[in-house]
mmCIF file with all atom_site columns, C-alpha atoms and ligand atoms in Angstrom:
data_model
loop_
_atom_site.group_PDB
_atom_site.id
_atom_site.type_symbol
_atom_site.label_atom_id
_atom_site.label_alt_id
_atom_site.label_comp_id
_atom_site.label_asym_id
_atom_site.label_entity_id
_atom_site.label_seq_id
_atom_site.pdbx_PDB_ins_code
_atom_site.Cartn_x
_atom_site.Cartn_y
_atom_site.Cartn_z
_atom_site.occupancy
_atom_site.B_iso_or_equiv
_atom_site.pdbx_formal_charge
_atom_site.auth_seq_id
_atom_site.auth_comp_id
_atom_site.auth_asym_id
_atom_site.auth_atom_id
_atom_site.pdbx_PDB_model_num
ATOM   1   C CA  . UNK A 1 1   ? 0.000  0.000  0.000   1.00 0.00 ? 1   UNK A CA  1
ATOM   2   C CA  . UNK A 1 2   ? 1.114  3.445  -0.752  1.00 0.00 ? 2   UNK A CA  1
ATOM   3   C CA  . UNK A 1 3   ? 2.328  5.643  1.930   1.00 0.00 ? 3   UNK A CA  1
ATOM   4   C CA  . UNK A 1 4   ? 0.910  9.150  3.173   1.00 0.00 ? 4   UNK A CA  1
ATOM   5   C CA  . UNK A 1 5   ? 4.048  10.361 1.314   1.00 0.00 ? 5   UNK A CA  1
ATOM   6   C CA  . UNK A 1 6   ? 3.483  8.580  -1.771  1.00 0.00 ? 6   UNK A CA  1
ATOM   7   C CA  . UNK A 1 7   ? 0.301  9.633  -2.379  1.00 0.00 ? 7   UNK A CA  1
ATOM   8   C CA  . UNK A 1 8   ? 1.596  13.494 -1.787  1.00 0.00 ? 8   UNK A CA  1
ATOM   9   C CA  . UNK A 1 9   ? 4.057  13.031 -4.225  1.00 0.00 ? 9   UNK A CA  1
ATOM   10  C CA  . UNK A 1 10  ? 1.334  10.828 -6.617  1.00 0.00 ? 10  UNK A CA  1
ATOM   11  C CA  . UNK A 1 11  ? -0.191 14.391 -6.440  1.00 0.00 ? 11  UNK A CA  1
ATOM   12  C CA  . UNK A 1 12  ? -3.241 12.407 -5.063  1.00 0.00 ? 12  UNK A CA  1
ATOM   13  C CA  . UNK A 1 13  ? -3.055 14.004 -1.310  1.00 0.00 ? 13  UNK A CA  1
ATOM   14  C CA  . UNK A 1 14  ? -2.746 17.723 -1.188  1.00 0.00 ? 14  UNK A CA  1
ATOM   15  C CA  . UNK A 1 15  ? 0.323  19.323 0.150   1.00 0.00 ? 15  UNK A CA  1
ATOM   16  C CA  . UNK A 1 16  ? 2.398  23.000 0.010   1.00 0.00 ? 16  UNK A CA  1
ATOM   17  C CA  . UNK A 1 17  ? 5.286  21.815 -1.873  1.00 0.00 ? 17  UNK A CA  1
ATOM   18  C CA  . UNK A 1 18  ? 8.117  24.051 -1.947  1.00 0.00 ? 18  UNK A CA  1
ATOM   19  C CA  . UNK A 1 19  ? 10.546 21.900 -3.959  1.00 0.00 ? 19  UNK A CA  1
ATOM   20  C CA  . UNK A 1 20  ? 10.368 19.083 -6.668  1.00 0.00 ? 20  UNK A CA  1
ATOM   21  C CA  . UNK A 1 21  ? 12.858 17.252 -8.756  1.00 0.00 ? 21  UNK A CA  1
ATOM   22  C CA  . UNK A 1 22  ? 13.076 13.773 -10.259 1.00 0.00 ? 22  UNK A CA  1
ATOM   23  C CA  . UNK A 1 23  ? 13.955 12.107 -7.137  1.00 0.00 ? 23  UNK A CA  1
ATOM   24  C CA  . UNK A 1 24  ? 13.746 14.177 -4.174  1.00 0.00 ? 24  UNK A CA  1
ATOM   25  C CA  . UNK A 1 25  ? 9.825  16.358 -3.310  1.00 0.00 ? 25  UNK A CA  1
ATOM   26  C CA  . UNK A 1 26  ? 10.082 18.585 -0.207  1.00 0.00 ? 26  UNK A CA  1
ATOM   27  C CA  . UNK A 1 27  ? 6.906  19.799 1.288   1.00 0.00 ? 27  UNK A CA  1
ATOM   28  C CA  . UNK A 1 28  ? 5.870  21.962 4.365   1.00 0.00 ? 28  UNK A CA  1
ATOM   29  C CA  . UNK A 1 29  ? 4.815  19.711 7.996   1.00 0.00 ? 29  UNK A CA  1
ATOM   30  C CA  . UNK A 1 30  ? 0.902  19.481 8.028   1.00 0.00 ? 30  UNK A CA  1
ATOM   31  C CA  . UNK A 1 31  ? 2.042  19.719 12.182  1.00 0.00 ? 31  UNK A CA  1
ATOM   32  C CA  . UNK A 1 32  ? 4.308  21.910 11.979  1.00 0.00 ? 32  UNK A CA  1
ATOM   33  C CA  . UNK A 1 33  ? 6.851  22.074 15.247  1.00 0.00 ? 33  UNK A CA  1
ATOM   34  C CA  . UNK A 1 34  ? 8.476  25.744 14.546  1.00 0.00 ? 34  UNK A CA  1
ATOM   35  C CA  . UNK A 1 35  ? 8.249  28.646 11.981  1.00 0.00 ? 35  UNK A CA  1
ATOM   36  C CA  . UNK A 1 36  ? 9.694  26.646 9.116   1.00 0.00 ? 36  UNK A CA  1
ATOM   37  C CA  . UNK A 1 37  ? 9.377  22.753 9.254   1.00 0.00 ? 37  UNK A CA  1
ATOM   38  C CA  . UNK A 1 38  ? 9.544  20.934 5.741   1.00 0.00 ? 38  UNK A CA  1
ATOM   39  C CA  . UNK A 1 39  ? 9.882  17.710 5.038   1.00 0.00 ? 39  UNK A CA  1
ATOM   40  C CA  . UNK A 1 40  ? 12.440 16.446 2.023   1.00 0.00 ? 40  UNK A CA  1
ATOM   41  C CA  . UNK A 1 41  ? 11.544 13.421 0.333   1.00 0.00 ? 41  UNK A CA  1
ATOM   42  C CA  . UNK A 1 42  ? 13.296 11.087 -1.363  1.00 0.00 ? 42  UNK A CA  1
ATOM   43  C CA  . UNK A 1 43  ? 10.723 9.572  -4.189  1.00 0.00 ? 43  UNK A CA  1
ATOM   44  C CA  . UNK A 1 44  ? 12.324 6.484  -3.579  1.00 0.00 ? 44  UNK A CA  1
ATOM   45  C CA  . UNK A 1 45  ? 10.206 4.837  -1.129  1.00 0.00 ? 45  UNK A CA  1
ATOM   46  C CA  . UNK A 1 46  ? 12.963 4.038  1.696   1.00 0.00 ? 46  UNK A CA  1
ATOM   47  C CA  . UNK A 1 47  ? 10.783 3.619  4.743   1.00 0.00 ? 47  UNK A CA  1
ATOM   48  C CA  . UNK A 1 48  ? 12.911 3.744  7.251   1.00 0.00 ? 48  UNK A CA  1
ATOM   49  C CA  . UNK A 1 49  ? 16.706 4.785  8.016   1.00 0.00 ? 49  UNK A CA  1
ATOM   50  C CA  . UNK A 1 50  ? 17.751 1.662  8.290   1.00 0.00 ? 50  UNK A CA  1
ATOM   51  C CA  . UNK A 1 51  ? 16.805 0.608  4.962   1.00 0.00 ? 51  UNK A CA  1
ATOM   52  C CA  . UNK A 1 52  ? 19.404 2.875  3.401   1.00 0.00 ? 52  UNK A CA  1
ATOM   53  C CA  . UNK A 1 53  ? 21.653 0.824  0.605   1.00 0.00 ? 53  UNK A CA  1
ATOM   54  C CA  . UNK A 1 54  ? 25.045 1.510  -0.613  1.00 0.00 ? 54  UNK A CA  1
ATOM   55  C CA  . UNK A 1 55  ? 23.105 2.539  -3.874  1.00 0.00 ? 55  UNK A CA  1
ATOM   56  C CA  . UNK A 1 56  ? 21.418 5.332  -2.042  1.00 0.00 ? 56  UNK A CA  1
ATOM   57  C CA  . UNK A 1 57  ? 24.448 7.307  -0.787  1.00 0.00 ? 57  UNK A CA  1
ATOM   58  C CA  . UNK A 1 58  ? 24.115 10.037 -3.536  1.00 0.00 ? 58  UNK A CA  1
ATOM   59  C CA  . UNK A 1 59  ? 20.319 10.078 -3.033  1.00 0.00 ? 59  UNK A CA  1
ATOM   60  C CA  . UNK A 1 60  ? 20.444 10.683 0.434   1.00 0.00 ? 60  UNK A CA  1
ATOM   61  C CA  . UNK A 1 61  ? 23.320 13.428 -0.222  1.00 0.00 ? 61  UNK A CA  1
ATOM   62  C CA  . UNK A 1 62  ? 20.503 15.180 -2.300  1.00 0.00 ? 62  UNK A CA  1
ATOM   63  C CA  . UNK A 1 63  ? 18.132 15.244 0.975   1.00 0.00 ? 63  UNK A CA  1
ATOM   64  C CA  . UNK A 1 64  ? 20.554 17.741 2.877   1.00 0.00 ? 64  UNK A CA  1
ATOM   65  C CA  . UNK A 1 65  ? 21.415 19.636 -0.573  1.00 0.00 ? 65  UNK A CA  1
ATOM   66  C CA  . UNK A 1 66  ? 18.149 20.424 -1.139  1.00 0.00 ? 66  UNK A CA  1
ATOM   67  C CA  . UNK A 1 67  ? 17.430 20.794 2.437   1.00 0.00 ? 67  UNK A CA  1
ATOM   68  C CA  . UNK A 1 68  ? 20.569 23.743 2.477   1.00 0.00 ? 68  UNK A CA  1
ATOM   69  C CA  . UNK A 1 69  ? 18.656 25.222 -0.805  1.00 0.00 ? 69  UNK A CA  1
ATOM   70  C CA  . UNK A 1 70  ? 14.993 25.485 1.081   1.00 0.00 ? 70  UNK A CA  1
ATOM   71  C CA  . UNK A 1 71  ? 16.558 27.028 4.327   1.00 0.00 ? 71  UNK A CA  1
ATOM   72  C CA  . UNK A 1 72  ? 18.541 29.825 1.938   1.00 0.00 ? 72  UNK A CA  1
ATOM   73  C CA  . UNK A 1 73  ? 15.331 30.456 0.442   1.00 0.00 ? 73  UNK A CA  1
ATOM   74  C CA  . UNK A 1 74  ? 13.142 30.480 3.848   1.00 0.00 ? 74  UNK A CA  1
ATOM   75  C CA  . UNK A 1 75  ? 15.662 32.791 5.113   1.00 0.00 ? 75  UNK A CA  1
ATOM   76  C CA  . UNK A 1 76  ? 16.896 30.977 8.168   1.00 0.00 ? 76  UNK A CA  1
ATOM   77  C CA  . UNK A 1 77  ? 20.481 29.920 6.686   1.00 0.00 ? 77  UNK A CA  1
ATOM   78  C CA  . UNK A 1 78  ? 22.302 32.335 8.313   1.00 0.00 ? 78  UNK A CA  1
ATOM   79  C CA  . UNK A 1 79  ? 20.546 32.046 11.957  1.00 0.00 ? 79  UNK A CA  1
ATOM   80  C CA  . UNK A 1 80  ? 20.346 28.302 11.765  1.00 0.00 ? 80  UNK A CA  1
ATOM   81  C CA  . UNK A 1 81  ? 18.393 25.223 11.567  1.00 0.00 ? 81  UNK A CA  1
ATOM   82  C CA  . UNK A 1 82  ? 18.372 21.649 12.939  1.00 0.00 ? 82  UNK A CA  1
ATOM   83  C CA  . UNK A 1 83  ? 17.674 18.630 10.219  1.00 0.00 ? 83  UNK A CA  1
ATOM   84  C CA  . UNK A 1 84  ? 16.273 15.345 11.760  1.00 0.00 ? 84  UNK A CA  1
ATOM   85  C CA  . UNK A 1 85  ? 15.726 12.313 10.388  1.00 0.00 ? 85  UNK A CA  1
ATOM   86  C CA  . UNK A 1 86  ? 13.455 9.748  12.935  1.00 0.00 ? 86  UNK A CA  1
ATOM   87  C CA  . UNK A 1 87  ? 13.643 6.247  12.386  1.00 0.00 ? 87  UNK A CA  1
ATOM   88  C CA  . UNK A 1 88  ? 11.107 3.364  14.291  1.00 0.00 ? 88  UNK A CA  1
ATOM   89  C CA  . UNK A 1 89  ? 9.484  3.458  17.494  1.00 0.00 ? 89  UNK A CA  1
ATOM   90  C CA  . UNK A 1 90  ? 12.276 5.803  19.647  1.00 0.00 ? 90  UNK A CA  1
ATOM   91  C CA  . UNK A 1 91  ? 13.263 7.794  16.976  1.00 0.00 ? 91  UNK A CA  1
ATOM   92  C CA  . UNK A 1 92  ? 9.584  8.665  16.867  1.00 0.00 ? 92  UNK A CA  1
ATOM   93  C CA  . UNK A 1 93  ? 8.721  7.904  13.005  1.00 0.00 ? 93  UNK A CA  1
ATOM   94  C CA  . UNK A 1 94  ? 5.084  8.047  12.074  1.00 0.00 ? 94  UNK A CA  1
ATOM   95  C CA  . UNK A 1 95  ? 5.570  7.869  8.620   1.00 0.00 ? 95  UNK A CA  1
ATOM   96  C CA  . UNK A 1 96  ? 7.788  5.079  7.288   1.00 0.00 ? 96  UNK A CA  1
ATOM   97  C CA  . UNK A 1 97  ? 8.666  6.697  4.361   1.00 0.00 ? 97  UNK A CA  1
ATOM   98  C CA  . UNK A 1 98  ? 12.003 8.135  4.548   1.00 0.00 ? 98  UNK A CA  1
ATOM   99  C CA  . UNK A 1 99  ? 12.235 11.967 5.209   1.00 0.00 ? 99  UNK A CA  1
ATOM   100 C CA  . UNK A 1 100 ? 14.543 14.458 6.843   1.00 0.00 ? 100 UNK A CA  1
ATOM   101 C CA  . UNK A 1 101 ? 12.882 17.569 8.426   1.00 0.00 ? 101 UNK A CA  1
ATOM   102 C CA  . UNK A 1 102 ? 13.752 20.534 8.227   1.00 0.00 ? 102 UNK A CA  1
ATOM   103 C CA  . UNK A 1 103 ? 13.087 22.934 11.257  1.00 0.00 ? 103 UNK A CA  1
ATOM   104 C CA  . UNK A 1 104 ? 14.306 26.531 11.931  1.00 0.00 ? 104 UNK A CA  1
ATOM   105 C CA  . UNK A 1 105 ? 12.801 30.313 12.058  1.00 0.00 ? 105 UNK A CA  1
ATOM   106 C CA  . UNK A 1 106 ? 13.388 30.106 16.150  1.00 0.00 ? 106 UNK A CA  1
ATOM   107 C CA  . UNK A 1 107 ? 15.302 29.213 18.894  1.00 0.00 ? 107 UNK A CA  1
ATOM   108 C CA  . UNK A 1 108 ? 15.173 25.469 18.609  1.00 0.00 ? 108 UNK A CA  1
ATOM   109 C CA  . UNK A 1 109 ? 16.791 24.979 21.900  1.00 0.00 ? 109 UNK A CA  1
ATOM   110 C CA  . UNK A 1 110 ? 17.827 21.279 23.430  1.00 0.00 ? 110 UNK A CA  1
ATOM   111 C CA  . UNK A 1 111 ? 18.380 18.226 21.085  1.00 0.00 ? 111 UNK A CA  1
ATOM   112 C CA  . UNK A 1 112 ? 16.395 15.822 23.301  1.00 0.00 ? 112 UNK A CA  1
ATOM   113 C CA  . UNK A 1 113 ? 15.212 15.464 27.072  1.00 0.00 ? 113 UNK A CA  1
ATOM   114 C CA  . UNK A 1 114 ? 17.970 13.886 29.066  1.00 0.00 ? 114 UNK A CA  1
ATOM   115 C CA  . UNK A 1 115 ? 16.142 11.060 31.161  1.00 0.00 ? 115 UNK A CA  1
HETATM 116 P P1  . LIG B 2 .   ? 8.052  11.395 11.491  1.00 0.00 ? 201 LIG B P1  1
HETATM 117 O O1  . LIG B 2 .   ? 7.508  11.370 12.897  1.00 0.00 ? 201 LIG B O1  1
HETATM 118 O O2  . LIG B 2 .   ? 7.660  10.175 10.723  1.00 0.00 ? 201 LIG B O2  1
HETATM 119 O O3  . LIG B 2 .   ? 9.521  11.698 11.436  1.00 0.00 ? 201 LIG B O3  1
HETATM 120 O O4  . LIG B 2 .   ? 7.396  12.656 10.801  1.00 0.00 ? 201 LIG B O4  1
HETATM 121 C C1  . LIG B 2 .   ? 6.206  12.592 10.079  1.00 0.00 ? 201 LIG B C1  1
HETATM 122 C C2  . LIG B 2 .   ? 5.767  14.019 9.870   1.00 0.00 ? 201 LIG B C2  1
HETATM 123 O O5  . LIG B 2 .   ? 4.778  14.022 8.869   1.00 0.00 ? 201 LIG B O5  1
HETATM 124 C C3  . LIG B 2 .   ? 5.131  14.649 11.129  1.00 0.00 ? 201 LIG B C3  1
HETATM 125 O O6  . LIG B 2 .   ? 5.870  15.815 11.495  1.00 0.00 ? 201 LIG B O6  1
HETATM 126 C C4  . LIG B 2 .   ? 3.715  14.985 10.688  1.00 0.00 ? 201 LIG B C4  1
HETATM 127 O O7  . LIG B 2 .   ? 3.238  16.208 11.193  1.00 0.00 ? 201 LIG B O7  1
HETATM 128 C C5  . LIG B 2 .   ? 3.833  15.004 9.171   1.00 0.00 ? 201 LIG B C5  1
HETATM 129 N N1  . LIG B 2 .   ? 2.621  14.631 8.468   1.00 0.00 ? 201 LIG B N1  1
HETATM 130 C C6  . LIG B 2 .   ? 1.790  13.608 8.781   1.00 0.00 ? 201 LIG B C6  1
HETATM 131 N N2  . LIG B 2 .   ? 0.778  13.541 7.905   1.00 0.00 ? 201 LIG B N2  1
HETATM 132 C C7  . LIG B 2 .   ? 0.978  14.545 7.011   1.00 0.00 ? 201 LIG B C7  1
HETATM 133 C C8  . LIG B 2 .   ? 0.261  14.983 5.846   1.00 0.00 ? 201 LIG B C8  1
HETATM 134 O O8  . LIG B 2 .   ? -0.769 14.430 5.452   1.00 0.00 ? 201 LIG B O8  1
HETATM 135 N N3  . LIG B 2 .   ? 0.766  16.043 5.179   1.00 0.00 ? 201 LIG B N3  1
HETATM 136 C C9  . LIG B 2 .   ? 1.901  16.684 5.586   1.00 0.00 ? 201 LIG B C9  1
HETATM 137 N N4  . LIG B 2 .   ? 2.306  17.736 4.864   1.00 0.00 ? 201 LIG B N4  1
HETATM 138 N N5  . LIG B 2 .   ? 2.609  16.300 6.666   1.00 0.00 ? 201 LIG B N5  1
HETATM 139 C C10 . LIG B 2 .   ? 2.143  15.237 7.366   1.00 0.00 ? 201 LIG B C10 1
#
């Protein structure tokens, strides 16, 4: 079955895309957790991190070019921006289609709650 992501890039879910190419789509969080939060796609369906090949090096270089190309445009290069990628159950994925977020336009403050 297609995933929430697939369909977005499909063009059969609606979404604010802000960047396509042949293989990566980057579109803005339906949730999103700061100013700027936008999601970079590969169109590759690699649902999780760990599912990364050898084959996808170059692909997944793309993500964070693209990423660096969205956060010039946004205008939050220069103050900063944190780029996540969640995989499985404590990473926190919901979607298991692989996608790095983009977050910035504020303070982000600490990576993760120390237990
Ligand atoms: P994950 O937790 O898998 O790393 O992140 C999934 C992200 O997808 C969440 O931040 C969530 O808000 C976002 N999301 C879930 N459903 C949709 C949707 O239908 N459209 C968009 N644009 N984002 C979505």
């Amino acid at each position: 079955m297609a995933t929430l992501f697939e369909k977005i890039i499909a063009g059969d879910l609606p979404a604010d895309i802000v960047y396509r190419d042949e293989e990566v789509v980057a579109f803005r969080d339906i949730n999103p957790a700061a100013p700027v939060h936008v999601l970079i796609v590969p169109v590759k369906p690699i649902p999780t991190a760990n599912d990364i090949e050898e084959a996808d090096a170059a692909l997944i270089g793309r993500l964070f070019v693209v990423a660096r190309r969205i956060a010039a445009d946004e205008g939050i290069a220069e103050d900063g921006y944190r780029l996540i990628i969640n995989c499985n159950e404590h990473g926190g994925q919901e979607v298991f289609h692989l996608h790095l977020h983009l977050l910035g336009g504020r303070p982000l403050g600490g990576m993760v709650k120390r237990t």
